[in-house]
């Protein structure tokens, strides 16, 4: 409760689907708390948050934005998060350190599914939250329909706290269902108390009864009062709402329009009085209230002129500038307001601040003076598996080392970004959560590190194998003065079952090839199969040395290695070589209404559907499993999201190699020849 803060700063994270109005609400909350003199404009680029060039260019968040202020004597930190699903890991990290979440949604039932993954995460992590149906100034749908659609994606009952007042189809205010008072919205000002309109009285009674009935599910005394048709005391109702919200048993739903300040004061009062205290959050996370100072890193930033910054939530105690945490000295403590950092001497429990230059510290780390963590640890979400990749090239080879260093810093900031140096394909590959995610990474390289890179589709690690066996004789003989070179071998090449790789054996009898030269034949064979007749590594073959000859003076390891390569170069083209492509097993998570479209996408990409079923623990979602060639996975996520309101995602793992023949195989070999010829 508001009176149980222990003086600690409370933290609310603002989450919601893309373009639901989170940043406008963030600005409105900061203005209402006196943190800024007036709200900024997204259109004009004057907001506290989204100051990065990548965000400004898109008019959309690409990273966390943090602000702080005071409301009715309580200290608050607000964290605005990106809505694009490709930046969802950042939003999840912020949720893990917050006391409560404000879920901002559109006033459209058809868009309810977009909030599904967010509500699921909050439910799974037992994070208390409130839903704000935003943009009510543009609403023409019945709120009960929006609420019903949202309920399909929430494991907790959603309880409407307000009903809208409409005039000529426009929403002009609301009725509070507990106090039964009516308010009229005023742009840029708190709502004005008005007489309850007769047009909304019947709907108010109906909605209030639904609210009380939901609360009665958690309180026998209230249930008895309702059965006896006793109108419960308003203070009692507020107490029930506070208790159930703080215990994450239900989710209050309020109305508003952040861009016009509609409903902002009411939202602030709700989270102040009914939201959990910092102490309650510490208990929920399994942290003892008493003990040495303890903080947790929610974000890592490499700032241009300040070096590495670790954004932390102070769970317990006070940390001063110069203190040592986890064996690392804190070099500066900063209070955060958007892109502005103000140095402060210390940070107390509940605050979200930045610690300077703690080089070894990573996002998710728990920091204490002794380096110890709570007995059961503090859980932290793992980044999702990457689903989209690009190969990165540097036009200026002198920048290659700089790019590697810059990418290492960006990967430290963003754990969902994966960097892979593929030695076989000679490519630097970036893996991320989607096209926009990796475009933002490329823009950060340009904007922050002054490095230009080019991106392209990554190459596929094809293999080749053989369909027939053959025998081959090869003799390497060279005389150029002094010791010559001589080696004579006979080999047999056989196809192996898929997945066996490369095997070598010998059946030499009588010393036709001395034992000391047999390893050289194997080494030469292994060297050759790194690039077979089709231009790719050869797998699933056995090379058997069956016979040969040698010279007591001119034979050597090198001669037998050369003979082995000669034998295989002549033998493999006779063995009916065939291309192999990697096949992955993919499991696609998708809203049920888009499942049939996913089947079509997989079929068009040469996929083999293995089956589909309801996604466990995800009402209204399906999981589709299929085999899919790696060559078809590159932009799969783009098509999946285009057909699912941007929500679908997938997991993948390599499963097997499969033969590729015909026109597609010819095109692969042709492209390989073109690359080799460059």
XYZ file of C-alpha atoms in Angstrom, residues 153-676:
524
model
C -4.938 -14.199 -23.324
C -4.772 -13.674 -19.549
C -4.616 -16.364 -16.880
C -5.782 -13.788 -14.337
C -9.324 -12.350 -14.348
C -9.449 -8.869 -15.850
C -11.724 -6.521 -13.884
C -12.989 -3.324 -15.419
C -12.501 -0.391 -13.043
C -14.156 2.237 -15.216
C -16.857 2.494 -17.856
C -16.675 5.163 -20.564
C -19.021 8.101 -20.902
C -19.897 8.680 -24.535
C -21.323 11.727 -26.254
C -22.100 11.463 -29.974
C -19.941 8.299 -30.206
C -16.956 10.115 -28.672
C -15.591 9.087 -25.261
C -15.613 12.206 -23.078
C -15.045 10.726 -19.620
C -15.553 7.754 -17.352
C -17.330 6.466 -14.266
C -15.232 4.924 -11.483
C -16.915 1.634 -10.559
C -15.832 1.703 -6.908
C -16.505 5.312 -5.939
C -19.374 5.513 -8.489
C -18.241 9.011 -9.391
C -18.236 10.371 -12.932
C -15.406 12.391 -14.451
C -15.018 14.393 -17.648
C -11.703 14.372 -19.486
C -9.860 17.669 -19.943
C -6.930 17.852 -22.339
C -3.682 18.433 -20.472
C -5.441 18.645 -17.101
C -6.845 16.302 -14.464
C -10.389 15.087 -15.173
C -13.278 17.122 -13.735
C -15.865 15.618 -11.388
C -19.361 15.718 -12.939
C -22.800 14.353 -12.197
C -23.244 10.753 -13.275
C -25.035 10.841 -16.668
C -28.318 8.939 -16.857
C -27.188 7.393 -20.168
C -24.457 5.379 -18.460
C -26.186 4.529 -15.161
C -27.462 1.104 -16.243
C -24.113 0.067 -17.711
C -22.335 1.308 -14.547
C -24.499 -0.903 -12.317
C -23.923 -3.938 -14.547
C -20.150 -3.439 -14.683
C -19.909 -2.765 -10.941
C -21.747 -5.989 -10.160
C -19.309 -7.878 -12.385
C -16.403 -6.288 -10.515
C -17.823 -7.253 -7.118
C -18.620 -10.789 -8.247
C -15.025 -11.272 -9.410
C -13.687 -9.960 -6.097
C -16.067 -12.288 -4.217
C -14.245 -15.262 -5.765
C -11.341 -14.384 -3.464
C -13.244 -13.387 -0.290
C -15.998 -15.381 1.437
C -17.229 -12.422 3.489
C -17.772 -10.336 0.375
C -19.530 -13.286 -1.262
C -21.941 -13.524 1.654
C -22.696 -9.826 1.421
C -23.511 -10.126 -2.263
C -25.726 -13.162 -1.681
C -27.599 -11.168 0.956
C -27.805 -8.223 -1.472
C -25.800 -5.999 0.880
C -23.896 -3.230 -0.889
C -20.334 -3.516 0.466
C -18.573 -0.498 1.903
C -16.406 1.306 -0.653
C -13.360 1.204 1.630
C -13.819 -2.550 1.876
C -13.923 -2.844 -1.917
C -10.724 -0.800 -2.273
C -9.055 -3.032 0.314
C -10.086 -6.166 -1.619
C -8.781 -4.681 -4.868
C -5.475 -3.769 -3.239
C -5.009 -7.197 -1.711
C -5.837 -9.140 -4.867
C -3.764 -6.933 -7.184
C -0.703 -7.042 -4.944
C -1.006 -10.835 -4.799
C -1.324 -10.918 -8.623
C -4.714 -12.616 -8.372
C -6.522 -10.237 -10.704
C -5.758 -7.427 -13.144
C -7.521 -4.052 -12.952
C -8.396 -2.442 -16.293
C -8.566 1.350 -16.678
C -9.270 3.664 -19.598
C -7.458 6.700 -20.948
C -5.587 8.510 -23.687
C -2.002 9.199 -22.706
C -1.400 11.696 -25.496
C -4.193 13.916 -24.092
C -3.510 13.173 -20.396
C -6.873 11.425 -20.140
C -6.939 8.990 -17.213
C -3.285 9.530 -16.275
C -3.970 10.900 -12.788
C -6.426 8.063 -12.110
C -3.791 5.529 -13.206
C -1.193 7.087 -10.922
C -3.561 6.977 -7.961
C -4.400 3.348 -8.651
C -0.806 2.135 -8.772
C 0.081 4.286 -5.753
C -2.675 2.947 -3.514
C -3.173 -0.580 -4.879
C 0.179 -1.502 -6.400
C 2.732 -3.534 -4.412
C 5.422 -1.877 -2.339
C 9.117 -2.353 -2.966
C 9.240 -4.563 0.129
C 6.551 -6.823 -1.338
C 8.501 -7.116 -4.581
C 11.688 -8.051 -2.745
C 9.767 -10.824 -1.001
C 8.243 -11.973 -4.309
C 11.711 -12.263 -5.826
C 12.877 -14.410 -2.896
C 15.231 -11.784 -1.438
C 15.598 -11.290 2.305
C 14.600 -7.800 3.437
C 17.639 -7.543 5.720
C 21.222 -8.037 4.638
C 24.093 -6.442 2.760
C 23.348 -4.065 -0.148
C 22.098 -5.923 -3.203
C 21.432 -4.730 -6.752
C 20.668 -6.397 -10.075
C 21.709 -5.299 -13.562
C 18.811 -4.815 -15.968
C 20.685 -3.187 -18.834
C 24.229 -2.609 -20.098
C 25.174 0.456 -22.170
C 28.462 1.516 -23.730
C 28.137 5.312 -23.730
C 30.264 7.391 -26.086
C 32.009 9.560 -23.491
C 31.346 7.652 -20.270
C 32.360 4.106 -21.066
C 30.417 1.125 -19.821
C 27.298 1.783 -17.714
C 25.383 -0.882 -15.799
C 21.753 0.081 -15.150
C 20.663 -1.530 -11.877
C 17.657 -1.830 -9.581
C 18.628 -1.482 -5.960
C 16.898 -4.367 -4.203
C 18.358 -3.723 -0.775
C 20.538 -1.282 1.149
C 22.583 1.683 -0.074
C 25.586 1.788 -2.419
C 27.971 4.742 -2.495
C 30.240 5.894 -5.271
C 33.518 4.021 -4.901
C 32.038 0.978 -3.186
C 33.197 -2.447 -4.389
C 30.569 -4.898 -5.647
C 31.458 -8.385 -6.897
C 35.106 -7.369 -6.676
C 34.619 -4.357 -9.001
C 34.742 -0.718 -7.939
C 31.713 1.455 -8.739
C 33.121 4.434 -10.663
C 30.229 6.859 -10.580
C 26.511 6.571 -9.803
C 24.008 8.295 -12.100
C 20.279 9.023 -11.904
C 18.615 8.525 -15.288
C 16.088 10.687 -17.147
C 15.973 9.573 -20.756
C 19.388 10.325 -22.259
C 20.306 12.610 -19.356
C 22.517 11.259 -16.568
C 22.975 13.183 -13.314
C 25.757 12.093 -11.001
C 24.687 11.340 -7.425
C 26.746 10.250 -4.413
C 24.750 7.113 -3.598
C 21.771 4.918 -4.509
C 19.209 3.581 -2.037
C 16.796 0.655 -2.065
C 14.227 0.746 -4.826
C 16.080 3.168 -7.076
C 17.041 2.503 -10.691
C 20.448 4.059 -11.375
C 23.521 3.544 -13.546
C 26.843 2.321 -12.137
C 29.915 3.426 -14.072
C 32.766 1.370 -15.514
C 32.070 -2.050 -13.999
C 33.734 -3.817 -16.919
C 33.230 -7.534 -16.044
C 29.585 -7.089 -14.993
C 26.859 -8.373 -17.333
C 23.113 -7.888 -17.696
C 21.254 -10.020 -15.145
C 24.158 -10.122 -12.676
C 23.403 -9.776 -8.959
C 25.770 -7.355 -7.213
C 26.757 -7.401 -3.527
C 29.840 -6.270 -1.576
C 30.783 -9.900 -0.868
C 29.885 -11.131 -4.331
C 27.307 -13.499 -2.852
C 23.782 -14.051 -4.171
C 20.583 -15.015 -2.346
C 20.363 -18.624 -1.269
C 17.998 -19.563 -4.098
C 19.457 -17.088 -6.577
C 17.401 -14.520 -8.466
C 15.851 -15.845 -11.666
C 16.553 -14.046 -14.918
C 15.013 -14.827 -18.335
C 17.236 -16.354 -20.986
C 17.293 -14.542 -24.330
C 15.159 -16.257 -26.983
C 16.797 -18.259 -29.737
C 17.687 -16.003 -32.692
C 15.500 -16.420 -35.760
C 17.051 -14.172 -38.410
C 20.614 -13.781 -39.660
C 22.678 -11.608 -41.976
C 26.245 -11.907 -43.166
C 28.254 -8.767 -42.448
C 30.948 -7.426 -44.738
C 33.223 -4.464 -44.136
C 34.016 -2.465 -47.309
C 37.262 -1.216 -45.766
C 39.343 -4.161 -44.554
C 41.151 -1.814 -42.168
C 37.883 -1.602 -40.194
C 37.526 -5.350 -39.601
C 39.079 -5.254 -36.116
C 37.040 -2.157 -35.193
C 33.816 -3.826 -36.302
C 34.556 -6.921 -34.226
C 35.110 -4.770 -31.150
C 31.989 -2.687 -31.765
C 29.833 -5.785 -32.268
C 31.176 -7.284 -29.050
C 29.989 -4.170 -27.201
C 26.567 -4.277 -28.879
C 26.196 -7.957 -28.008
C 27.039 -7.126 -24.398
C 24.273 -4.511 -24.435
C 21.836 -6.866 -26.144
C 22.089 -10.532 -25.066
C 19.586 -11.530 -27.769
C 22.194 -10.622 -30.420
C 24.526 -13.460 -31.411
C 27.791 -13.010 -33.349
C 29.260 -15.987 -35.161
C 32.511 -16.075 -37.114
C 32.020 -18.914 -39.600
C 35.493 -20.107 -40.537
C 34.253 -22.668 -43.079
C 32.201 -20.129 -45.045
C 34.523 -17.220 -44.228
C 31.609 -15.108 -43.012
C 30.842 -12.931 -40.026
C 27.193 -13.693 -39.261
C 24.846 -11.712 -37.019
C 21.876 -13.535 -35.543
C 18.971 -11.641 -34.018
C 15.226 -11.460 -33.509
C 14.238 -10.148 -36.924
C 14.948 -7.805 -39.811
C 14.308 -4.598 -37.836
C 16.480 -5.791 -34.949
C 19.503 -6.347 -37.179
C 18.918 -3.153 -39.168
C 19.035 -1.257 -35.886
C 22.319 -3.011 -35.050
C 23.777 -1.921 -38.404
C 22.562 1.645 -37.790
C 24.149 1.658 -34.318
C 27.446 0.639 -35.891
C 27.162 3.624 -38.200
C 25.741 6.177 -35.741
C 27.715 5.319 -32.608
C 30.904 3.762 -33.911
C 31.190 5.506 -37.306
C 31.495 2.156 -39.061
C 29.739 1.335 -42.303
C 28.914 -2.313 -42.984
C 27.174 -4.178 -45.766
C 24.806 -7.045 -45.082
C 23.727 -9.953 -47.225
C 22.003 -13.293 -46.958
C 24.251 -15.810 -45.144
C 25.612 -18.771 -47.052
C 24.291 -22.261 -46.341
C 26.702 -24.969 -45.190
C 25.959 -27.517 -47.909
C 27.704 -30.886 -47.993
C 28.134 -33.536 -50.668
C 28.312 -37.288 -50.619
C 28.404 -40.241 -53.036
C 25.881 -42.823 -54.160
C 28.209 -45.513 -55.552
C 31.433 -47.243 -54.576
C 34.565 -47.414 -56.686
C 38.196 -48.469 -56.605
C 41.029 -46.216 -57.700
C 44.760 -46.534 -58.310
C 47.084 -43.510 -58.086
C 50.839 -43.183 -58.379
C 52.809 -40.071 -57.561
C 56.304 -40.117 -59.067
C 58.591 -37.141 -59.376
C 62.340 -36.936 -59.947
C 64.085 -33.571 -59.919
C 67.603 -34.300 -58.743
C 68.545 -35.709 -55.364
C 65.786 -37.548 -53.559
C 62.626 -37.869 -55.640
C 59.014 -38.476 -54.616
C 57.314 -41.797 -54.954
C 54.051 -43.244 -53.669
C 51.736 -45.847 -55.099
C 48.312 -46.606 -53.579
C 45.088 -48.376 -54.319
C 41.965 -47.283 -52.484
C 38.343 -48.265 -52.272
C 35.705 -45.578 -51.707
C 32.341 -46.578 -50.219
C 29.205 -44.642 -49.305
C 28.194 -44.679 -45.642
C 24.805 -44.222 -43.993
C 23.784 -40.612 -43.409
C 25.418 -39.037 -40.404
C 28.554 -41.224 -40.285
C 30.897 -38.479 -41.530
C 34.315 -39.618 -42.819
C 36.002 -42.921 -42.011
C 39.389 -44.300 -42.988
C 40.594 -47.896 -42.877
C 43.340 -50.045 -44.356
C 43.614 -53.701 -45.323
C 47.337 -53.671 -46.089
C 49.096 -57.023 -45.780
C 52.713 -57.909 -46.476
C 53.952 -54.359 -46.002
C 53.090 -53.163 -49.516
C 52.662 -49.771 -47.881
C 54.829 -49.409 -44.768
C 52.923 -48.623 -41.584
C 54.643 -45.275 -41.163
C 53.080 -44.018 -44.422
C 49.477 -45.127 -43.785
C 48.649 -42.065 -41.587
C 49.846 -39.849 -44.438
C 47.310 -41.509 -46.772
C 44.583 -40.778 -44.228
C 45.733 -37.177 -43.830
C 45.770 -36.652 -47.586
C 42.273 -38.133 -47.853
C 40.934 -35.871 -45.116
C 42.500 -32.846 -46.818
C 40.815 -33.618 -50.114
C 37.307 -34.205 -48.761
C 37.238 -30.654 -47.401
C 36.156 -29.711 -50.928
C 34.766 -32.387 -53.216
C 33.956 -32.376 -56.944
C 30.830 -30.218 -56.374
C 32.796 -27.721 -54.326
C 31.588 -28.643 -50.822
C 32.892 -30.797 -47.951
C 32.345 -34.517 -48.541
C 30.673 -36.559 -45.809
C 29.438 -40.085 -45.208
C 32.187 -41.928 -47.062
C 34.778 -44.518 -46.140
C 38.206 -44.578 -47.783
C 40.004 -47.921 -47.486
C 43.666 -48.310 -48.432
C 43.867 -51.775 -50.005
C 47.293 -51.994 -51.667
C 50.210 -49.958 -52.923
C 53.925 -49.701 -53.362
C 56.852 -47.626 -52.130
C 60.484 -46.770 -52.824
C 63.072 -47.260 -50.111
C 64.688 -43.879 -50.844
C 62.128 -41.640 -52.580
C 58.967 -42.439 -50.600
C 57.856 -39.938 -47.943
C 54.803 -38.782 -46.002
C 54.306 -35.930 -48.442
C 54.381 -38.266 -51.431
C 51.694 -40.503 -49.955
C 49.539 -37.472 -49.014
C 49.724 -36.263 -52.621
C 48.892 -39.740 -53.927
C 45.807 -39.908 -51.671
C 44.529 -36.576 -52.972
C 45.157 -37.707 -56.546
C 43.268 -40.957 -55.985
C 40.219 -39.261 -54.488
C 40.151 -36.508 -57.106
C 39.793 -39.222 -59.740
C 37.553 -41.558 -57.734
C 34.803 -39.275 -56.379
C 33.503 -37.986 -59.743
C 32.903 -41.651 -60.644
C 30.858 -42.231 -57.473
C 27.773 -40.306 -58.557
C 28.316 -37.326 -56.214
C 25.197 -35.642 -54.870
C 24.567 -32.432 -52.931
C 23.310 -32.551 -49.336
C 21.449 -29.686 -47.711
C 20.960 -29.186 -43.958
C 17.423 -29.783 -42.739
C 16.230 -28.230 -39.483
C 13.330 -29.151 -37.288
C 11.348 -25.996 -36.602
C 8.573 -25.497 -34.071
C 6.453 -22.481 -34.928
C 4.367 -20.783 -32.240
C 1.439 -18.924 -33.753
C -2.036 -17.644 -32.826
C -4.577 -20.309 -33.782
C -6.353 -18.139 -36.349
C -3.133 -18.016 -38.397
C -2.258 -21.739 -38.225
C -3.657 -22.560 -41.658
C -1.603 -19.759 -43.192
C 1.519 -21.175 -41.536
C 0.850 -24.521 -43.214
C 0.791 -22.751 -46.564
C 4.039 -20.939 -45.816
C 5.802 -24.184 -44.917
C 4.551 -25.969 -48.016
C 5.767 -23.139 -50.252
C 9.213 -23.463 -48.690
C 9.634 -27.212 -49.276
C 8.726 -27.945 -45.672
C 7.496 -31.289 -44.384
C 4.835 -30.715 -41.737
C 5.186 -33.207 -38.908
C 2.115 -32.127 -36.961
C 0.526 -29.365 -34.918
C -1.257 -29.082 -31.602
C -2.411 -26.507 -29.086
C 0.596 -24.764 -27.532
C 0.886 -25.933 -23.952
C 0.003 -23.164 -21.507
C -0.870 -20.696 -24.288
C -4.641 -20.367 -24.776
C -5.476 -19.505 -28.369
C -2.059 -20.527 -29.738
C -0.820 -23.509 -31.735
C 2.608 -25.110 -32.127
C 3.389 -26.371 -35.651
C 6.367 -28.724 -36.104
C 8.023 -29.313 -39.458
C 11.241 -30.197 -41.246
C 12.532 -27.243 -43.261
C 15.666 -26.804 -45.379
C 18.112 -24.275 -43.934
C 18.043 -22.403 -47.244
C 14.339 -21.679 -46.667
C 14.691 -20.440 -43.076
C 16.493 -17.149 -43.758
C 13.441 -14.863 -44.076
C 10.878 -17.293 -42.654
C 10.267 -15.089 -39.608
C 9.350 -12.131 -41.827
C 6.617 -14.056 -43.620
C 5.346 -15.678 -40.426
C 4.947 -12.337 -38.678
C 3.354 -10.756 -41.731
C 0.631 -13.413 -41.503
C 0.123 -13.281 -37.707
C -0.096 -9.625 -36.621
C 3.637 -9.727 -35.984
C 3.318 -12.353 -33.237
C 4.553 -15.692 -34.579
C 7.998 -16.962 -33.732
C 9.847 -20.266 -33.952
C 12.575 -22.403 -32.471
C 14.893 -24.517 -34.588
C 17.625 -27.121 -34.404
C 19.633 -29.019 -36.980
C 18.146 -32.446 -37.618
C 19.718 -34.129 -40.643
C 21.193 -33.782 -44.126
C 19.044 -34.553 -47.147
C 19.867 -35.004 -50.824
C 19.236 -32.024 -53.078
C 18.970 -32.701 -56.797
C 17.669 -31.114 -59.972
C 17.505 -27.414 -60.784
C 17.949 -26.237 -57.194
C 21.134 -28.297 -56.789
C 22.485 -26.980 -60.108
C 21.878 -23.407 -58.947
C 23.714 -24.025 -55.668
C 26.740 -25.469 -57.460
C 26.698 -22.619 -60.007
C 26.652 -19.980 -57.258
C 29.514 -21.780 -55.516
C 31.559 -21.747 -58.724
C 30.874 -18.031 -59.164
C 32.016 -17.243 -55.627
C 35.150 -19.360 -56.053
